mmCIF file with all atom_site columns, C-alpha atoms in Angstrom:
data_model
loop_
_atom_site.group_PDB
_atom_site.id
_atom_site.type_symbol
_atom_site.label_atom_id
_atom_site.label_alt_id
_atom_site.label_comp_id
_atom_site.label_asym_id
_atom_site.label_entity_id
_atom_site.label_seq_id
_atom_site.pdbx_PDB_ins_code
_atom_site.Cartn_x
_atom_site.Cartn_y
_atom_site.Cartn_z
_atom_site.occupancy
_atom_site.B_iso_or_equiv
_atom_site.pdbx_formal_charge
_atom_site.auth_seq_id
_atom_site.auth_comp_id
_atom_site.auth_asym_id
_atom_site.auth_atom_id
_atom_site.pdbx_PDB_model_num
ATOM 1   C CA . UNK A 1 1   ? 0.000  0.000  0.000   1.00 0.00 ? 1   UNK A CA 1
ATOM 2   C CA . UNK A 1 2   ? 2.947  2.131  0.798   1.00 0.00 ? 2   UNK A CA 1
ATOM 3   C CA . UNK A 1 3   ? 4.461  1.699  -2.450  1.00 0.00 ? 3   UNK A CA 1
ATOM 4   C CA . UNK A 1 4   ? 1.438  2.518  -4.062  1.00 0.00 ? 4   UNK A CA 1
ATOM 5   C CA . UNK A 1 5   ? 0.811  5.548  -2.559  1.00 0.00 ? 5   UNK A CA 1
ATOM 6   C CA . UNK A 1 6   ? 4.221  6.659  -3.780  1.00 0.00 ? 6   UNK A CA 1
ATOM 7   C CA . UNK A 1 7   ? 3.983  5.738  -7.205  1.00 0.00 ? 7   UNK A CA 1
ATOM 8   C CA . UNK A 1 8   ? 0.859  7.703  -7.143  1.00 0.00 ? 8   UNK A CA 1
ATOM 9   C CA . UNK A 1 9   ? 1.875  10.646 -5.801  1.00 0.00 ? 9   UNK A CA 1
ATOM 10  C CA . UNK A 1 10  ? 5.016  10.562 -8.005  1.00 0.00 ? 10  UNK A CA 1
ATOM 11  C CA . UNK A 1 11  ? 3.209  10.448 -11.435 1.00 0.00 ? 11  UNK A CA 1
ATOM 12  C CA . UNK A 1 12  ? 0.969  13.129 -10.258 1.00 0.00 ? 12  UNK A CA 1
ATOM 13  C CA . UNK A 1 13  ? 3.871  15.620 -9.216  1.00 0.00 ? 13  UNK A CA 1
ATOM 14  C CA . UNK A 1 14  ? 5.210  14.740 -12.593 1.00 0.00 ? 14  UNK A CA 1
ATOM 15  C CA . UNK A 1 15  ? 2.201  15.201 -14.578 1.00 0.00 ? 15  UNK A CA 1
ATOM 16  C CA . UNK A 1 16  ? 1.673  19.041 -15.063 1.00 0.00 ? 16  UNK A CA 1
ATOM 17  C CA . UNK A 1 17  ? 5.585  19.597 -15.923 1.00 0.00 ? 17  UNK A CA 1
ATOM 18  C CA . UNK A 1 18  ? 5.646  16.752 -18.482 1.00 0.00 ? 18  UNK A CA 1
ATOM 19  C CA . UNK A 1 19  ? 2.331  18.331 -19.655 1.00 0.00 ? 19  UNK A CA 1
ATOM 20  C CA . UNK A 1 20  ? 4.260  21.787 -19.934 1.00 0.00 ? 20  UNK A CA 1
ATOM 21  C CA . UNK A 1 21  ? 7.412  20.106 -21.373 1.00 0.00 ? 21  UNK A CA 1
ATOM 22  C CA . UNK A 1 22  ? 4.961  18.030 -24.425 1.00 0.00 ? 22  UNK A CA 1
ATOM 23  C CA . UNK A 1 23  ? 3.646  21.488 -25.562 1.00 0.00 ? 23  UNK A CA 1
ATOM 24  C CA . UNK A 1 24  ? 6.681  23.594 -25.195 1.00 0.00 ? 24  UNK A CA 1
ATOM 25  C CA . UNK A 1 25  ? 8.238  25.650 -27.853 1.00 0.00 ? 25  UNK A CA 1
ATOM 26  C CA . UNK A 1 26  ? 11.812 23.981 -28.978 1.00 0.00 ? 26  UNK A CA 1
ATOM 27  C CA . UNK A 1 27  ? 14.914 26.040 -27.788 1.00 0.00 ? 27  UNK A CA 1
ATOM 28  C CA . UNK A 1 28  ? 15.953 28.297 -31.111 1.00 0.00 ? 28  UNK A CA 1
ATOM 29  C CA . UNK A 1 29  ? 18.530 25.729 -32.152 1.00 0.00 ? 29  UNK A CA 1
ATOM 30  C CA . UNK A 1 30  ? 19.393 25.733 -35.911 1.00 0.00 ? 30  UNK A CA 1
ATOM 31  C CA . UNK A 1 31  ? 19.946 23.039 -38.610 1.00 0.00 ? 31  UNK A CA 1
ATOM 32  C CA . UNK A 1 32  ? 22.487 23.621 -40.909 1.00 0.00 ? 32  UNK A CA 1
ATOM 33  C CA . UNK A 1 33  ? 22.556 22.000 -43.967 1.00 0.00 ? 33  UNK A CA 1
ATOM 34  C CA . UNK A 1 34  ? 24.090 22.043 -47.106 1.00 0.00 ? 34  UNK A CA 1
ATOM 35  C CA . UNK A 1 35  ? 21.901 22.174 -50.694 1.00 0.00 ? 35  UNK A CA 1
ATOM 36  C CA . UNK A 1 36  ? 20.091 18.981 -51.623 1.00 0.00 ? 36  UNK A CA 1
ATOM 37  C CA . UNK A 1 37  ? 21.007 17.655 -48.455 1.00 0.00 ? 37  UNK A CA 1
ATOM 38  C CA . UNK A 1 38  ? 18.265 15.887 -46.235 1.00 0.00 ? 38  UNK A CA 1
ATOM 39  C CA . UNK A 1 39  ? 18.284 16.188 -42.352 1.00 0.00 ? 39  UNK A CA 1
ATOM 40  C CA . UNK A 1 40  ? 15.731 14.527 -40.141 1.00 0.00 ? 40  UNK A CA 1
ATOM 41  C CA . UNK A 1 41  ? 13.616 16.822 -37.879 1.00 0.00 ? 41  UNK A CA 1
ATOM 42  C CA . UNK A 1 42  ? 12.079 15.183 -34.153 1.00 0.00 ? 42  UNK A CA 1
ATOM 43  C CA . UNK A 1 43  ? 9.034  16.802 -32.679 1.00 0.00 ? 43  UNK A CA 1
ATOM 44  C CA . UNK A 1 44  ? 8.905  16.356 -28.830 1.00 0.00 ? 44  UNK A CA 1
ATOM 45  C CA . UNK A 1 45  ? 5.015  16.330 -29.514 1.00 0.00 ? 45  UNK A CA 1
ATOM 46  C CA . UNK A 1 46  ? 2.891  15.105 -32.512 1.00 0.00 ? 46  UNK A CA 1
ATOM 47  C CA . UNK A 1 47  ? 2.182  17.890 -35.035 1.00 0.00 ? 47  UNK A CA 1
ATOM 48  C CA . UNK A 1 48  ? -0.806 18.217 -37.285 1.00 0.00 ? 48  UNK A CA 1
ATOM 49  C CA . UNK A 1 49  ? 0.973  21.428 -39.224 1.00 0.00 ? 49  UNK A CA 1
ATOM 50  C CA . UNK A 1 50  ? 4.100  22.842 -40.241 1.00 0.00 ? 50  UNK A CA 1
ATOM 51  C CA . UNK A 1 51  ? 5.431  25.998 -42.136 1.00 0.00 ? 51  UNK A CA 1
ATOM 52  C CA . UNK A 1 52  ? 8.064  26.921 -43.736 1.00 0.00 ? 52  UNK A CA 1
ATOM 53  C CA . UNK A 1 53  ? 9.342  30.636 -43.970 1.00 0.00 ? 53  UNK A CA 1
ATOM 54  C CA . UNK A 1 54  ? 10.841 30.595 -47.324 1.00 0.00 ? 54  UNK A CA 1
ATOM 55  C CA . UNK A 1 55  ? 9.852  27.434 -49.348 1.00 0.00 ? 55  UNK A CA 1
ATOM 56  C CA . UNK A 1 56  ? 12.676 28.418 -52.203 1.00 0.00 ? 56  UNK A CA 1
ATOM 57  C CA . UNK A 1 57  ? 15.186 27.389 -49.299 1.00 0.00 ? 57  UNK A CA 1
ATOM 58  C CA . UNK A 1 58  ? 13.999 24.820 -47.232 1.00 0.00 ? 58  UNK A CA 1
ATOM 59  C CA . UNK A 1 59  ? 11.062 21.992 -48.227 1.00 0.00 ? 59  UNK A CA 1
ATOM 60  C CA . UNK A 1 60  ? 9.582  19.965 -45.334 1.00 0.00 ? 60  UNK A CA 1
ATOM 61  C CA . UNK A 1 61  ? 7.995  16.148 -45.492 1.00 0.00 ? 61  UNK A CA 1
ATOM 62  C CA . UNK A 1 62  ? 6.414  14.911 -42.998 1.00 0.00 ? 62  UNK A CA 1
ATOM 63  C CA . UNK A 1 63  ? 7.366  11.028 -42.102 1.00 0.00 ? 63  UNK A CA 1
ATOM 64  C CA . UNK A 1 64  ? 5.014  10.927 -39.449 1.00 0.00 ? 64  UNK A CA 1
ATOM 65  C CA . UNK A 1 65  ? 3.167  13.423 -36.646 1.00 0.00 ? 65  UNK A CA 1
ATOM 66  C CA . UNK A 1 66  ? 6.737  13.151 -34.343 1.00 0.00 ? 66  UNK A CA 1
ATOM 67  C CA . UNK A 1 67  ? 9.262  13.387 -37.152 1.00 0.00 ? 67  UNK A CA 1
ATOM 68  C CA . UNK A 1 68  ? 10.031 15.115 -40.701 1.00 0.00 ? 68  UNK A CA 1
ATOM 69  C CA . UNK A 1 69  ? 12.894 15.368 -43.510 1.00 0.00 ? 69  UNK A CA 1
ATOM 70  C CA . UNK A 1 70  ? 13.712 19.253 -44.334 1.00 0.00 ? 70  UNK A CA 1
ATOM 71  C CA . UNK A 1 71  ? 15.446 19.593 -47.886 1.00 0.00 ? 71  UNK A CA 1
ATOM 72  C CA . UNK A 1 72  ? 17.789 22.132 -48.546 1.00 0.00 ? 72  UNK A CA 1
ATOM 73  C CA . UNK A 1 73  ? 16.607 23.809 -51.543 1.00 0.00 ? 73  UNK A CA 1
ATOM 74  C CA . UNK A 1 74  ? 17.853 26.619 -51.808 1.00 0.00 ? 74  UNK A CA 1
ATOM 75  C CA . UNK A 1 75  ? 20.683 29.308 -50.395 1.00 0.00 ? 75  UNK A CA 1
ATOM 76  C CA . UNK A 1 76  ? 19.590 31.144 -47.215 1.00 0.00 ? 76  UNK A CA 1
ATOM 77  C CA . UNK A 1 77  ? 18.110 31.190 -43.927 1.00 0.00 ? 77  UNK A CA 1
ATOM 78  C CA . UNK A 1 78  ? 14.057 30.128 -42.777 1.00 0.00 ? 78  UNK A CA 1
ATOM 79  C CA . UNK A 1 79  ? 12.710 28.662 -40.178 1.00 0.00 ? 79  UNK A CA 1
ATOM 80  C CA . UNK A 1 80  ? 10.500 26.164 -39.496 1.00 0.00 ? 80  UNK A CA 1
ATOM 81  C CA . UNK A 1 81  ? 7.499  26.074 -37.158 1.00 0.00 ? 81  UNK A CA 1
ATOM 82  C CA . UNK A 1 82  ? 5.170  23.517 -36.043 1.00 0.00 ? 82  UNK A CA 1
ATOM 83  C CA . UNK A 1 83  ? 1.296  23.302 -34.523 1.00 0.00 ? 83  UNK A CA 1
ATOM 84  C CA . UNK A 1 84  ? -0.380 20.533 -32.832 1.00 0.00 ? 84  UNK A CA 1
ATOM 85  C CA . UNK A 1 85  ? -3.909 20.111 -33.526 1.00 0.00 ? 85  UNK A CA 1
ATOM 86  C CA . UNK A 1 86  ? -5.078 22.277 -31.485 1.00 0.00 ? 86  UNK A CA 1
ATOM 87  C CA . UNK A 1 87  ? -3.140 25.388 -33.391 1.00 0.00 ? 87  UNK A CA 1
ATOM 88  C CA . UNK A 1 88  ? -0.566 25.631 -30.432 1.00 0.00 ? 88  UNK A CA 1
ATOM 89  C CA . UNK A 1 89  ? 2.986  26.440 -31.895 1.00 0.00 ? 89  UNK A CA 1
ATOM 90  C CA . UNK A 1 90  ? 5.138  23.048 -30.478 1.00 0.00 ? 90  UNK A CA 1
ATOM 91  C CA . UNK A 1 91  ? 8.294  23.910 -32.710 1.00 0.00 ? 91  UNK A CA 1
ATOM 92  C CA . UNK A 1 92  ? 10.430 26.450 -34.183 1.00 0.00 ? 92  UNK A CA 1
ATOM 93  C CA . UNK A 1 93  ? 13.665 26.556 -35.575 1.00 0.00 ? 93  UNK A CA 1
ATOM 94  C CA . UNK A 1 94  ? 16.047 27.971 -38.259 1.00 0.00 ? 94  UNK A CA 1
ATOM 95  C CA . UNK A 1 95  ? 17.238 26.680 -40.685 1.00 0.00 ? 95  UNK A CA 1
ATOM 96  C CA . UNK A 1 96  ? 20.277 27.712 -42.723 1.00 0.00 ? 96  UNK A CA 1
ATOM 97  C CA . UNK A 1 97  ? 21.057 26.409 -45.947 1.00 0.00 ? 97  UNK A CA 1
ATOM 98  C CA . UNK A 1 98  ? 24.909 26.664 -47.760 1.00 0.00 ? 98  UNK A CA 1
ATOM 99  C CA . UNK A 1 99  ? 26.926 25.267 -50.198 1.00 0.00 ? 99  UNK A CA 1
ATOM 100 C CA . UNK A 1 100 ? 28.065 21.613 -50.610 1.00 0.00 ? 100 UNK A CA 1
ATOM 101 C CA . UNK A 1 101 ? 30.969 21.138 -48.341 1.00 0.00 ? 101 UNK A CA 1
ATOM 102 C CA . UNK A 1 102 ? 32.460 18.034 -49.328 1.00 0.00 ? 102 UNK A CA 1
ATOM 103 C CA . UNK A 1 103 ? 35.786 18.626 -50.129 1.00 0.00 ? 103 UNK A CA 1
ATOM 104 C CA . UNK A 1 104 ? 35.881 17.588 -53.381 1.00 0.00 ? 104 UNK A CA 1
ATOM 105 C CA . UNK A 1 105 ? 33.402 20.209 -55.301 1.00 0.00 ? 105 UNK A CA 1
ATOM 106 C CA . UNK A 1 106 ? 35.617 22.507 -57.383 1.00 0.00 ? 106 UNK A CA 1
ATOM 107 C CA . UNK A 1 107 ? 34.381 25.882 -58.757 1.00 0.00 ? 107 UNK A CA 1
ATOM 108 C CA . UNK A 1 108 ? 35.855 26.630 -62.407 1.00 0.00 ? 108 UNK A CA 1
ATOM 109 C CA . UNK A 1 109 ? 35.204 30.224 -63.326 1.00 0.00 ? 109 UNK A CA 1
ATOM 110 C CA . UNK A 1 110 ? 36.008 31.319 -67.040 1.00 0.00 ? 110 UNK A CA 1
ATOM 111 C CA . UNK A 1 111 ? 36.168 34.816 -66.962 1.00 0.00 ? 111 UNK A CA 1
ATOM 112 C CA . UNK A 1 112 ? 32.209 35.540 -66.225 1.00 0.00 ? 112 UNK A CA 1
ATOM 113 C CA . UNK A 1 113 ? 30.920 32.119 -66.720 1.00 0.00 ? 113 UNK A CA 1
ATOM 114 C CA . UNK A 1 114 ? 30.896 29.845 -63.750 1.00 0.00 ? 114 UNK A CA 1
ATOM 115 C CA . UNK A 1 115 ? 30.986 25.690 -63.335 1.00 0.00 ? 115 UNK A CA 1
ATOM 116 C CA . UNK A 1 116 ? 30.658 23.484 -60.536 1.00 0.00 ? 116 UNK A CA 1
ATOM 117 C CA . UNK A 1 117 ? 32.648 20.477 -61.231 1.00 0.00 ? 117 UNK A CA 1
ATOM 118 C CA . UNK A 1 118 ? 32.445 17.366 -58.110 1.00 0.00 ? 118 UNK A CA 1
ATOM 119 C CA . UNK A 1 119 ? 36.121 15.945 -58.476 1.00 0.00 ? 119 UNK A CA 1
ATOM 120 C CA . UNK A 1 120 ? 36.251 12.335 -56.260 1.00 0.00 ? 120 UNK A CA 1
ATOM 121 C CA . UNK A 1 121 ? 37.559 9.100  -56.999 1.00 0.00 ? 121 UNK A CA 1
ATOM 122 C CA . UNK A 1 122 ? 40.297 11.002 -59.086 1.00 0.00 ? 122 UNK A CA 1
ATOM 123 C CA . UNK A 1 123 ? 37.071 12.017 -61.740 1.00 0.00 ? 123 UNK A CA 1
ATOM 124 C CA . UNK A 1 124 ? 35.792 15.263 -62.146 1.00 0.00 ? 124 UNK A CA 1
ATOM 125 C CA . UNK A 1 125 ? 32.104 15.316 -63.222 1.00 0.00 ? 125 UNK A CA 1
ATOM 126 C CA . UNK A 1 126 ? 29.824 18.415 -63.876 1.00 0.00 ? 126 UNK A CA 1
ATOM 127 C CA . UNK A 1 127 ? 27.430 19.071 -61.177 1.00 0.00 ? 127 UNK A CA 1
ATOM 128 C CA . UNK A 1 128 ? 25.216 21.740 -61.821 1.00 0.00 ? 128 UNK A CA 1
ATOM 129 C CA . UNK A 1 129 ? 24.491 24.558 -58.807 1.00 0.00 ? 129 UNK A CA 1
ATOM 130 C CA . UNK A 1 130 ? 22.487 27.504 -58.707 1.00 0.00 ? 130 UNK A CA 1
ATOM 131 C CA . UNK A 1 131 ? 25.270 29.964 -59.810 1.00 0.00 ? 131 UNK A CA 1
ATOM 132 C CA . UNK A 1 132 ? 26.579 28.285 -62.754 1.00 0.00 ? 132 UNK A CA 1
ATOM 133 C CA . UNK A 1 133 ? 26.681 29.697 -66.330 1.00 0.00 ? 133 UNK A CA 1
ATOM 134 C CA . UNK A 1 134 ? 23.057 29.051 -67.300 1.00 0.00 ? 134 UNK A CA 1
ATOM 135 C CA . UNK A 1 135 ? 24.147 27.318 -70.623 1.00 0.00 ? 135 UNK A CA 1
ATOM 136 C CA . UNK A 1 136 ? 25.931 24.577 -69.257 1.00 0.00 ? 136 UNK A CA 1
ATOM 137 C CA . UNK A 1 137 ? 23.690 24.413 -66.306 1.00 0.00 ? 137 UNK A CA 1
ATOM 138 C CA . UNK A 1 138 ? 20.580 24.350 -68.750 1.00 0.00 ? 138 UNK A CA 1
ATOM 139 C CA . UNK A 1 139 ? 22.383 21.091 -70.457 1.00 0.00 ? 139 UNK A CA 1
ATOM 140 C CA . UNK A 1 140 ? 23.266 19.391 -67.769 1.00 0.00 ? 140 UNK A CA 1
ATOM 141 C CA . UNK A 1 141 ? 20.257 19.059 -65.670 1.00 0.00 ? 141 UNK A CA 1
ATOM 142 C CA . UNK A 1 142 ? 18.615 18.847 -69.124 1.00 0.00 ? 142 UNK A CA 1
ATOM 143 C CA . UNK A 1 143 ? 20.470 15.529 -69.592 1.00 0.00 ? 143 UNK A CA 1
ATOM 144 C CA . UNK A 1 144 ? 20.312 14.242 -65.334 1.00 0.00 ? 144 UNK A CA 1
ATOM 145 C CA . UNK A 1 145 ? 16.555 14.630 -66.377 1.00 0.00 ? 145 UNK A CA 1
ATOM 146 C CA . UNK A 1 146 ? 16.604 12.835 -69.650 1.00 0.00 ? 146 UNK A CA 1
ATOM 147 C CA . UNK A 1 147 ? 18.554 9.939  -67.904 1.00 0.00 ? 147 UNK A CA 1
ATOM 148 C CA . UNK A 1 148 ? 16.499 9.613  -64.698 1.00 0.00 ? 148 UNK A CA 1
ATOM 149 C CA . UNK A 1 149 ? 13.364 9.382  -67.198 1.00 0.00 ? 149 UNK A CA 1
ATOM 150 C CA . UNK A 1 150 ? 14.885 6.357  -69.267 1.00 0.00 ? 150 UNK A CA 1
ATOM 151 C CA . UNK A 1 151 ? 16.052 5.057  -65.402 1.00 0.00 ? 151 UNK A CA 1
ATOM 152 C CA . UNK A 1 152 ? 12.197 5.017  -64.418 1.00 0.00 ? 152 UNK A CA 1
ATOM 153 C CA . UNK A 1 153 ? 11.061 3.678  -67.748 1.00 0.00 ? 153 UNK A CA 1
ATOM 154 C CA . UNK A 1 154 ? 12.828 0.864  -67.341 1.00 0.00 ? 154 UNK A CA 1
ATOM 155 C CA . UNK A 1 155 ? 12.392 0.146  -63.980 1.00 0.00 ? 155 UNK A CA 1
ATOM 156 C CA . UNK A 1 156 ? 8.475  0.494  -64.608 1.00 0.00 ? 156 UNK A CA 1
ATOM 157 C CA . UNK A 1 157 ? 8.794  -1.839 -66.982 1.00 0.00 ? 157 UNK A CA 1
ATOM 158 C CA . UNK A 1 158 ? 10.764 -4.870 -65.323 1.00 0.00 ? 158 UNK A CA 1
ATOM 159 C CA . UNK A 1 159 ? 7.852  -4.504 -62.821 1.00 0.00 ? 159 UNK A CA 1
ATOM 160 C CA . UNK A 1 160 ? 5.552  -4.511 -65.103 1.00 0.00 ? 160 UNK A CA 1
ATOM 161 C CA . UNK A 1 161 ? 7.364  -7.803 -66.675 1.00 0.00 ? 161 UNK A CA 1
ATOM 162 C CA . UNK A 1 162 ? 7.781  -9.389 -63.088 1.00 0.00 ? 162 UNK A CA 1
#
């Protein structure tokens, strides 16, 4: 009986500050990612909406009501901000978006003209980025398109076959 009485009056004591704590705003930490990078956002409560400042830099997709990828889209700085379903704000944050810092992206600038070359494995290959010379940046994601359109035709047709 002792014990019980405890327990009891430990989960009530406990109750209004985790009841505080599920609805409370998150701290003003930032994410930092770089562009077309993916980083996986935790709710301490389930959400039922979320915002984004600036959707040019930053695209959000919900996984479920506790967790969420955020894209980096774009250069810049938004934030991010989160209701429950009862329109109470249960997160907000920033989020900063920069170049790719891998190490191995090289930035070839012909007088004017700029392109974004990725140089691993001892191979440079183009990789286009919002800055480039719009002529080569035009061709190139005209052909990653072209070649992720024959990629999906064929793989919707092997499942079609299987």
């Amino acid at each position: 009986m002792r014990h019980a009485l405890i327990a009891a009056a430990l989960i009530a004591a406990a109750t209004p500050a985790c009841a505080a704590d599920k609805y409370a705003v998150a701290k003003n930490e930032s994410v930092a990612l770089a562009l077309d990078e993916v980083h996986t956002l935790t709710f301490r409560a389930p959400v039922a909406t979320v915002y984004v400042g600036n959707p040019t830099i930053a695209d959000v997709t919900m996984i479920d009501a506790r967790h969420a990828f955020v894209q980096g889209k774009g250069y810049g700085r938004t934030n991010v901000v989160a209701l429950n379903r009862d329109n109470v704000q249960v997160f907000n944050t920033h989020i900063t978006v920069t170049g790719i810092d891998s190490g191995s992206t090289v930035t070839l600038n012909r007088g004017a003209q700029r392109v974004t070359l990725n140089c691993a494995g001892g191979r440079c290959q183009p990789t286009p980025m919002p800055g480039d010379d719009l002529k080569s940046y035009d061709a190139l994601t005209g052909q990653t398109a072209a070649h992720q359109n024959v990629a999906r035709g064929l793989a919707t047709s092997e499942a079609r076959a299987n």
